[in-house]
Amino acid sequence: MLRKLIFTVSVTSPLLLWSQDKPLDMKMDFEEYDPPSSLVVDEHHLTKSKFPFIDIHNHQGNMNSGDLSGLIAEMDKLNMTVMVNLSGRGFGGSGDHLQKSLENINKNFPKRFVLFTNISFADIDNPQWTINTVRQLEEDVKLGAKGLKIYKTLGMFAKDKSGKRVHIDDPRIDAVWDKCGELGIPVLIHAADPRQFWQPIDKNNERWLELKLHPGRRHDADTVKWETIIAEQHKMFRKHPKTKFIDAHLGWYGSDLKKLGQLLDQMPNVYTEIGAVIAELGRQPRAAKAFLTKYQDRVLFGKDSWVPEEYETYFRVLETEDEYFPYHKRYHAFWRMYGIGLSDDILKKIYYKNALALLPGMDRSLFPK
């Protein structure tokens, strides 16, 4: 027995000593681990789209006075024929900004830019707010605005004088939605943020890295829940069937396309766009292709942030059948992407035909039939 014990110790002790005295330091932060793929597969780096396109979701703050020629040059490189600037009143909500932006556009590039107007909810307690806002909307459309953009402020941050949150389906706003339907202009609305921003910030949260790098995006301690905001939005959509709504960012249902399809079936006046959520489509190419095929008349091209080099990811996901390529922002998507390989007919609808059907007074001669 003693001999057996001595033998065991003599065999195992060097290993024990080695593992204890000289540990292998194999730990690495998640942020640092991002190895390049060793796969040898076809790659198509598309710097411009196959067909001219309308970017339905963009933001520019200096169209009132800036030189637009540089912006046009960047758009031409991408094959972007029309940019929709959703921030028509600038980032301060000024009517003067809208008017001067339209003057600048009409003088220099009248066919290349579309402006949406914006409204403020700061004075919603005023008994005249509804009348004044509807009047402003009518005047802005007369000036040349082709749509209304609603920021996520509504439903999340906008409050009345008593400090209560202004709900998306607040009846005081009903006349505004109805007026948009009467004027024939679409409403592009961003409600809430990704659902993960409300979830615990732990190992189970897909947006953990983004929330670590941008803690201001956290809503896990908010009193209003994601489900509440989204439910208000859907109630509003159903309440105004004669108004066309564009639910921004796939309505935050890019990771549940079956649910998104059900919502589109229930609300025929609602469209959606792919701004800032192409990563959701790129990780489920077969499901995404089936969805975009079925709802090819209801989805528009959008990008959101103006970073020209990032458009390649969108083109590559929509047009190619490339495999396992990275997204351009790892904190948005740590997974790899796959091309969907849409047909030309569907690409044309997403790139420009669906937008042409929604935006009034567009020059269709700028696009293929």
Tab-separated table of C-alpha atoms in Angstrom:
chain	number	residue	atom	x	y	z
A	1	MET	CA	0.000	0.000	0.000
A	2	LEU	CA	2.817	2.373	0.907
A	3	ARG	CA	4.657	1.457	-2.311
A	4	LYS	CA	1.516	2.228	-4.367
A	5	LEU	CA	1.064	5.596	-2.680
A	6	ILE	CA	4.696	6.590	-3.302
A	7	PHE	CA	4.341	5.639	-6.973
A	8	THR	CA	1.173	7.728	-7.390
A	9	VAL	CA	2.710	10.772	-5.820
A	10	SER	CA	5.889	10.441	-7.834
A	11	VAL	CA	3.908	10.276	-11.076
A	12	THR	CA	1.408	13.026	-10.387
A	13	SER	CA	3.403	15.503	-8.360
A	14	PRO	CA	5.441	16.955	-11.293
A	15	LEU	CA	2.195	17.684	-13.147
A	16	LEU	CA	0.623	19.226	-10.096
A	17	LEU	CA	3.670	21.369	-9.438
A	18	TRP	CA	3.875	22.436	-13.082
A	19	SER	CA	0.206	23.419	-13.270
A	20	GLN	CA	0.359	25.297	-10.001
A	21	ASP	CA	3.712	27.009	-10.379
A	22	LYS	CA	3.506	27.736	-14.131
A	23	PRO	CA	-0.144	28.165	-15.082
A	24	LEU	CA	-1.053	28.640	-18.731
A	25	ASP	CA	-2.525	32.124	-18.989
A	26	MET	CA	-5.187	31.462	-21.619
A	27	LYS	CA	-7.745	34.020	-20.509
A	28	MET	CA	-8.733	36.713	-22.961
A	29	ASP	CA	-11.327	39.478	-22.898
A	30	PHE	CA	-14.304	38.976	-25.187
A	31	GLU	CA	-13.601	42.326	-26.851
A	32	GLU	CA	-10.118	41.174	-27.876
A	33	TYR	CA	-11.025	37.770	-29.273
A	34	ASP	CA	-11.843	38.393	-32.920
A	35	PRO	CA	-9.780	36.004	-35.060
A	36	PRO	CA	-9.842	36.371	-38.842
A	37	SER	CA	-11.606	33.514	-40.586
A	38	SER	CA	-9.431	30.827	-42.150
A	39	LEU	CA	-12.177	29.891	-44.611
A	40	VAL	CA	-11.274	30.113	-48.274
A	41	VAL	CA	-14.555	31.123	-49.898
A	42	ASP	CA	-15.733	33.507	-52.596
A	43	GLU	CA	-15.786	37.139	-51.543
A	44	HIS	CA	-17.557	40.020	-53.258
A	45	HIS	CA	-16.776	43.438	-51.846
A	46	LEU	CA	-19.474	45.627	-53.334
A	47	THR	CA	-18.736	49.321	-53.122
A	48	LYS	CA	-21.901	50.225	-55.012
A	49	SER	CA	-25.336	48.685	-55.350
A	50	LYS	CA	-26.429	46.706	-58.395
A	51	PHE	CA	-29.331	49.097	-58.976
A	52	PRO	CA	-29.794	52.754	-58.071
A	53	PHE	CA	-31.391	53.102	-54.672
A	54	ILE	CA	-33.293	55.420	-52.375
A	55	ASP	CA	-31.999	55.577	-48.812
A	56	ILE	CA	-35.231	56.098	-46.887
A	57	HIS	CA	-33.444	56.528	-43.550
A	58	ASN	CA	-30.665	59.079	-43.347
A	59	HIS	CA	-29.834	62.074	-41.169
A	60	GLN	CA	-28.039	65.237	-42.252
A	61	GLY	CA	-27.854	68.330	-40.097
A	62	ASN	CA	-26.404	71.007	-42.373
A	63	MET	CA	-28.507	70.963	-45.538
A	64	ASN	CA	-29.745	74.456	-44.756
A	65	SER	CA	-26.402	76.049	-45.576
A	66	GLY	CA	-23.849	73.381	-46.475
A	67	ASP	CA	-22.326	72.666	-49.873
A	68	LEU	CA	-24.113	69.528	-51.045
A	69	SER	CA	-21.720	68.685	-53.885
A	70	GLY	CA	-19.444	66.583	-51.674
A	71	LEU	CA	-22.408	64.616	-50.385
A	72	ILE	CA	-23.587	64.029	-53.956
A	73	ALA	CA	-20.146	62.720	-54.919
A	74	GLU	CA	-20.261	60.169	-52.088
A	75	MET	CA	-23.812	59.174	-53.037
A	76	ASP	CA	-22.778	58.634	-56.656
A	77	LYS	CA	-19.999	56.277	-55.581
A	78	LEU	CA	-22.604	54.141	-53.815
A	79	ASN	CA	-25.194	54.383	-56.624
A	80	MET	CA	-27.537	56.221	-54.249
A	81	THR	CA	-29.882	58.226	-56.458
A	82	VAL	CA	-31.989	59.800	-53.711
A	83	MET	CA	-31.226	60.406	-50.039
A	84	VAL	CA	-34.125	60.932	-47.645
A	85	ASN	CA	-33.035	63.248	-44.858
A	86	LEU	CA	-35.391	62.505	-41.997
A	87	SER	CA	-34.063	65.453	-39.980
A	88	GLY	CA	-35.665	68.073	-42.187
A	89	ARG	CA	-36.019	70.566	-39.374
A	90	GLY	CA	-32.462	69.957	-38.252
A	91	PHE	CA	-31.657	68.620	-34.837
A	92	GLY	CA	-33.254	71.627	-33.167
A	93	GLY	CA	-36.702	71.448	-34.794
A	94	SER	CA	-36.526	74.779	-36.613
A	95	GLY	CA	-38.969	75.651	-39.391
A	96	ASP	CA	-36.411	78.099	-40.750
A	97	HIS	CA	-33.965	75.189	-41.053
A	98	LEU	CA	-36.462	73.248	-43.145
A	99	GLN	CA	-37.196	76.148	-45.449
A	100	LYS	CA	-33.541	77.005	-46.041
A	101	SER	CA	-32.693	73.324	-46.581
A	102	LEU	CA	-35.379	73.054	-49.251
A	103	GLU	CA	-34.127	76.240	-50.901
A	104	ASN	CA	-30.574	74.874	-50.958
A	105	ILE	CA	-31.744	71.566	-52.408
A	106	ASN	CA	-34.033	73.101	-55.031
A	107	LYS	CA	-31.304	75.461	-56.181
A	108	ASN	CA	-28.598	72.820	-56.528
A	109	PHE	CA	-29.831	69.210	-56.571
A	110	PRO	CA	-33.644	69.231	-56.651
A	111	LYS	CA	-34.016	65.577	-57.648
A	112	ARG	CA	-31.454	64.014	-55.331
A	113	PHE	CA	-32.768	64.797	-51.865
A	114	VAL	CA	-36.054	64.370	-50.028
A	115	LEU	CA	-36.815	65.982	-46.682
A	116	PHE	CA	-39.149	64.746	-43.976
A	117	THR	CA	-40.417	67.224	-41.420
A	118	ASN	CA	-40.525	66.742	-37.642
A	119	ILE	CA	-42.833	67.763	-34.811
A	120	SER	CA	-42.297	68.569	-31.149
A	121	PHE	CA	-44.287	67.219	-28.217
A	122	ALA	CA	-42.898	69.717	-25.709
A	123	ASP	CA	-46.093	71.805	-25.636
A	124	ILE	CA	-48.598	68.961	-25.893
A	125	ASP	CA	-50.501	70.217	-22.805
A	126	ASN	CA	-51.440	73.364	-24.679
A	127	PRO	CA	-55.093	73.057	-25.807
A	128	GLN	CA	-53.991	74.477	-29.164
A	129	TRP	CA	-51.158	71.972	-29.659
A	130	THR	CA	-53.086	69.671	-31.985
A	131	ILE	CA	-54.389	72.498	-34.164
A	132	ASN	CA	-50.991	74.206	-34.317
A	133	THR	CA	-49.138	70.981	-35.113
A	134	VAL	CA	-51.543	70.015	-37.885
A	135	ARG	CA	-51.197	73.514	-39.341
A	136	GLN	CA	-47.406	73.277	-39.201
A	137	LEU	CA	-47.541	69.919	-40.952
A	138	GLU	CA	-49.679	71.337	-43.769
A	139	GLU	CA	-47.322	74.286	-44.225
A	140	ASP	CA	-44.235	72.057	-44.255
A	141	VAL	CA	-45.735	69.817	-46.934
A	142	LYS	CA	-46.589	72.897	-49.025
A	143	LEU	CA	-42.941	73.927	-48.752
A	144	GLY	CA	-41.862	70.531	-50.077
A	145	ALA	CA	-41.600	68.056	-47.202
A	146	LYS	CA	-42.588	64.556	-48.375
A	147	GLY	CA	-43.052	62.780	-45.057
A	148	LEU	CA	-43.041	62.983	-41.272
A	149	LYS	CA	-40.305	61.482	-39.114
A	150	ILE	CA	-41.083	60.637	-35.483
A	151	TYR	CA	-38.084	60.171	-33.212
A	152	LYS	CA	-37.945	57.667	-30.379
A	153	THR	CA	-38.473	60.600	-28.002
A	154	LEU	CA	-42.177	59.847	-28.327
A	155	GLY	CA	-42.973	56.950	-26.034
A	156	MET	CA	-39.657	57.084	-24.197
A	157	PHE	CA	-38.654	60.593	-23.140
A	158	ALA	CA	-41.410	63.058	-24.078
A	159	LYS	CA	-43.388	64.088	-20.993
A	160	ASP	CA	-46.249	66.441	-20.277
A	161	LYS	CA	-46.111	69.225	-17.718
A	162	SER	CA	-47.098	66.859	-14.929
A	163	GLY	CA	-44.121	64.634	-15.727
A	164	LYS	CA	-46.169	61.829	-17.256
A	165	ARG	CA	-44.810	60.033	-20.293
A	166	VAL	CA	-46.543	60.907	-23.563
A	167	HIS	CA	-47.813	57.645	-25.049
A	168	ILE	CA	-47.413	56.921	-28.747
A	169	ASP	CA	-51.163	56.359	-29.026
A	170	ASP	CA	-52.039	59.575	-27.163
A	171	PRO	CA	-55.378	60.788	-28.605
A	172	ARG	CA	-54.063	64.343	-28.869
A	173	ILE	CA	-51.829	63.136	-31.717
A	174	ASP	CA	-54.607	61.368	-33.650
A	175	ALA	CA	-55.320	64.363	-35.874
A	176	VAL	CA	-51.637	64.508	-36.895
A	177	TRP	CA	-51.603	60.882	-38.072
A	178	ASP	CA	-54.884	61.394	-39.914
A	179	LYS	CA	-53.607	64.541	-41.585
A	180	CYS	CA	-50.587	62.633	-42.917
A	181	GLY	CA	-52.980	60.146	-44.511
A	182	GLU	CA	-55.030	62.985	-45.968
A	183	LEU	CA	-51.910	64.670	-47.384
A	184	GLY	CA	-50.649	61.386	-48.826
A	185	ILE	CA	-47.324	61.424	-46.996
A	186	PRO	CA	-45.800	58.511	-45.058
A	187	VAL	CA	-44.827	58.569	-41.392
A	188	LEU	CA	-41.484	56.967	-40.566
A	189	ILE	CA	-41.454	56.233	-36.846
A	190	HIS	CA	-38.702	54.956	-34.593
A	191	ALA	CA	-40.233	53.508	-31.431
A	192	ALA	CA	-38.161	52.204	-28.516
A	193	ASP	CA	-34.751	50.589	-29.145
A	194	PRO	CA	-33.528	46.982	-29.398
A	195	ARG	CA	-35.300	44.801	-26.830
A	196	GLN	CA	-31.926	43.761	-25.358
A	197	PHE	CA	-31.398	47.304	-24.054
A	198	TRP	CA	-34.110	46.568	-21.471
A	199	GLN	CA	-32.739	43.171	-20.497
A	200	PRO	CA	-30.214	42.465	-17.703
A	201	ILE	CA	-26.675	43.376	-18.711
A	202	ASP	CA	-25.124	39.946	-18.257
A	203	LYS	CA	-23.681	36.990	-20.169
A	204	ASN	CA	-27.084	36.239	-21.720
A	205	ASN	CA	-27.460	39.637	-23.397
A	206	GLU	CA	-26.511	39.675	-27.097
A	207	ARG	CA	-25.867	43.424	-26.950
A	208	TRP	CA	-23.637	43.210	-23.864
A	209	LEU	CA	-20.584	44.693	-25.577
A	210	GLU	CA	-22.560	47.575	-27.058
A	211	LEU	CA	-24.087	48.374	-23.687
A	212	LYS	CA	-20.683	48.216	-22.029
A	213	LEU	CA	-19.202	50.626	-24.569
A	214	HIS	CA	-22.308	52.852	-24.657
A	215	PRO	CA	-23.899	52.670	-21.192
A	216	GLY	CA	-26.225	55.554	-22.063
A	217	ARG	CA	-28.207	53.106	-24.195
A	218	ARG	CA	-29.207	51.014	-21.191
A	219	HIS	CA	-32.901	50.913	-20.305
A	220	ASP	CA	-32.893	47.966	-17.906
A	221	ALA	CA	-33.807	50.295	-15.042
A	222	ASP	CA	-36.506	52.220	-16.940
A	223	THR	CA	-40.017	52.196	-15.532
A	224	VAL	CA	-41.577	51.860	-18.989
A	225	LYS	CA	-41.026	48.476	-20.597
A	226	TRP	CA	-40.130	47.723	-24.198
A	227	GLU	CA	-43.319	45.724	-24.657
A	228	THR	CA	-45.414	48.691	-23.499
A	229	ILE	CA	-43.905	51.108	-26.014
A	230	ILE	CA	-44.207	48.676	-28.906
A	231	ALA	CA	-47.813	47.835	-27.990
A	232	GLU	CA	-48.694	51.547	-28.034
A	233	GLN	CA	-47.149	51.886	-31.462
A	234	HIS	CA	-49.089	48.928	-32.881
A	235	LYS	CA	-52.314	50.234	-31.376
A	236	MET	CA	-51.698	53.553	-33.116
A	237	PHE	CA	-51.004	51.805	-36.445
A	238	ARG	CA	-54.317	49.968	-36.237
A	239	LYS	CA	-56.205	53.096	-35.234
A	240	HIS	CA	-55.180	54.957	-38.412
A	241	PRO	CA	-55.527	52.501	-41.330
A	242	LYS	CA	-55.610	55.254	-43.976
A	243	THR	CA	-52.132	56.487	-43.054
A	244	LYS	CA	-48.988	54.794	-44.365
A	245	PHE	CA	-46.447	54.086	-41.629
A	246	ILE	CA	-42.828	52.973	-42.065
A	247	ASP	CA	-41.837	51.081	-38.924
A	248	ALA	CA	-38.107	51.827	-38.607
A	249	HIS	CA	-35.444	49.164	-38.017
A	250	LEU	CA	-37.716	46.213	-38.898
A	251	GLY	CA	-39.777	47.305	-35.901
A	252	TRP	CA	-37.054	45.693	-33.736
A	253	TYR	CA	-38.354	42.284	-34.822
A	254	GLY	CA	-35.411	41.410	-37.065
A	255	SER	CA	-34.604	38.459	-34.832
A	256	ASP	CA	-38.200	37.207	-35.022
A	257	LEU	CA	-39.222	37.476	-38.665
A	258	LYS	CA	-42.200	35.197	-38.143
A	259	LYS	CA	-43.659	37.672	-35.645
A	260	LEU	CA	-42.838	40.608	-37.919
A	261	GLY	CA	-44.631	38.876	-40.784
A	262	GLN	CA	-47.697	38.347	-38.618
A	263	LEU	CA	-47.739	42.047	-37.743
A	264	LEU	CA	-47.472	43.062	-41.392
A	265	ASP	CA	-50.335	40.701	-42.217
A	266	GLN	CA	-52.487	42.306	-39.522
A	267	MET	CA	-51.631	45.898	-40.511
A	268	PRO	CA	-51.587	46.417	-44.298
A	269	ASN	CA	-50.853	50.133	-43.868
A	270	VAL	CA	-47.467	49.397	-42.280
A	271	TYR	CA	-44.131	49.084	-44.087
A	272	THR	CA	-40.666	48.641	-42.650
A	273	GLU	CA	-37.007	49.310	-43.448
A	274	ILE	CA	-33.639	47.719	-42.714
A	275	GLY	CA	-31.635	50.606	-41.256
A	276	ALA	CA	-29.114	49.487	-38.604
A	277	VAL	CA	-30.510	45.914	-38.547
A	278	ILE	CA	-28.882	44.294	-41.592
A	279	ALA	CA	-26.923	42.136	-39.129
A	280	GLU	CA	-30.152	40.441	-38.113
A	281	LEU	CA	-30.904	39.459	-41.702
A	282	GLY	CA	-27.306	38.475	-42.443
A	283	ARG	CA	-27.167	35.789	-39.776
A	284	GLN	CA	-30.312	33.994	-40.996
A	285	PRO	CA	-30.016	34.073	-44.799
A	286	ARG	CA	-32.590	31.395	-45.579
A	287	ALA	CA	-35.246	32.789	-43.248
A	288	ALA	CA	-34.434	36.337	-44.376
A	289	LYS	CA	-34.746	35.406	-48.030
A	290	ALA	CA	-38.110	33.768	-47.414
A	291	PHE	CA	-39.304	36.825	-45.483
A	292	LEU	CA	-38.098	39.360	-48.053
A	293	THR	CA	-39.608	37.293	-50.840
A	294	LYS	CA	-43.015	37.132	-49.151
A	295	TYR	CA	-43.001	40.789	-48.065
A	296	GLN	CA	-41.071	42.203	-51.005
A	297	ASP	CA	-43.611	45.030	-51.419
A	298	ARG	CA	-43.376	46.145	-47.787
A	299	VAL	CA	-39.637	46.525	-47.113
A	300	LEU	CA	-37.515	49.581	-47.984
A	301	PHE	CA	-33.784	50.213	-48.028
A	302	GLY	CA	-32.471	52.352	-45.179
A	303	LYS	CA	-29.100	52.754	-43.510
A	304	ASP	CA	-29.551	55.357	-40.712
A	305	SER	CA	-26.059	56.627	-39.813
A	306	TRP	CA	-24.164	58.261	-42.668
A	307	VAL	CA	-20.945	56.249	-42.910
A	308	PRO	CA	-20.416	55.542	-46.637
A	309	GLU	CA	-17.995	52.633	-46.208
A	310	GLU	CA	-20.577	50.707	-44.178
A	311	TYR	CA	-23.013	50.401	-47.097
A	312	GLU	CA	-20.910	47.544	-48.467
A	313	THR	CA	-22.300	45.248	-45.772
A	314	TYR	CA	-25.846	46.003	-46.887
A	315	PHE	CA	-25.101	45.419	-50.562
A	316	ARG	CA	-23.221	42.224	-49.788
A	317	VAL	CA	-25.997	40.755	-47.633
A	318	LEU	CA	-28.753	41.626	-50.097
A	319	GLU	CA	-27.027	40.863	-53.399
A	320	THR	CA	-24.416	38.126	-52.923
A	321	GLU	CA	-24.317	34.595	-51.584
A	322	ASP	CA	-21.046	35.165	-49.742
A	323	GLU	CA	-20.460	33.145	-46.604
A	324	TYR	CA	-19.241	33.948	-43.123
A	325	PHE	CA	-18.099	37.546	-43.419
A	326	PRO	CA	-17.895	40.090	-40.585
A	327	TYR	CA	-20.265	42.910	-39.817
A	328	HIS	CA	-18.735	46.383	-39.827
A	329	LYS	CA	-19.374	47.060	-36.120
A	330	ARG	CA	-18.512	44.180	-33.855
A	331	TYR	CA	-20.316	45.693	-30.876
A	332	HIS	CA	-23.540	45.523	-32.889
A	333	ALA	CA	-22.969	41.972	-34.088
A	334	PHE	CA	-20.215	39.634	-32.956
A	335	TRP	CA	-21.537	36.920	-35.304
A	336	ARG	CA	-20.715	36.448	-38.998
A	337	MET	CA	-22.916	37.326	-41.971
A	338	TYR	CA	-24.182	35.426	-44.995
A	339	GLY	CA	-25.450	36.766	-48.307
A	340	ILE	CA	-29.134	36.349	-49.108
A	341	GLY	CA	-28.757	36.548	-52.893
A	342	LEU	CA	-32.050	38.267	-53.730
A	343	SER	CA	-33.410	38.244	-57.283
A	344	ASP	CA	-33.218	41.394	-59.392
A	345	ASP	CA	-36.979	41.923	-59.157
A	346	ILE	CA	-36.927	41.909	-55.359
A	347	LEU	CA	-33.784	44.025	-55.199
A	348	LYS	CA	-35.418	46.704	-57.344
A	349	LYS	CA	-38.407	46.821	-55.012
A	350	ILE	CA	-36.311	47.154	-51.878
A	351	TYR	CA	-33.832	49.558	-53.442
A	352	TYR	CA	-36.305	51.995	-54.999
A	353	LYS	CA	-39.724	50.794	-56.188
A	354	ASN	CA	-41.338	50.538	-52.757
A	355	ALA	CA	-40.080	53.993	-51.797
A	356	LEU	CA	-41.353	55.457	-55.056
A	357	ALA	CA	-44.788	54.059	-54.248
A	358	LEU	CA	-44.831	55.769	-50.853
A	359	LEU	CA	-43.148	59.123	-51.490
A	360	PRO	CA	-45.249	61.715	-53.337
A	361	GLY	CA	-44.009	63.607	-56.380
A	362	MET	CA	-40.907	61.564	-57.127
A	363	ASP	CA	-39.199	61.587	-60.530
A	364	ARG	CA	-39.477	57.969	-61.649
A	365	SER	CA	-37.362	58.592	-64.757
A	366	LEU	CA	-34.260	58.464	-62.514
A	367	PHE	CA	-34.760	54.721	-62.024
A	368	PRO	CA	-35.048	51.639	-64.229
A	369	LYS	CA	-38.518	50.255	-64.834
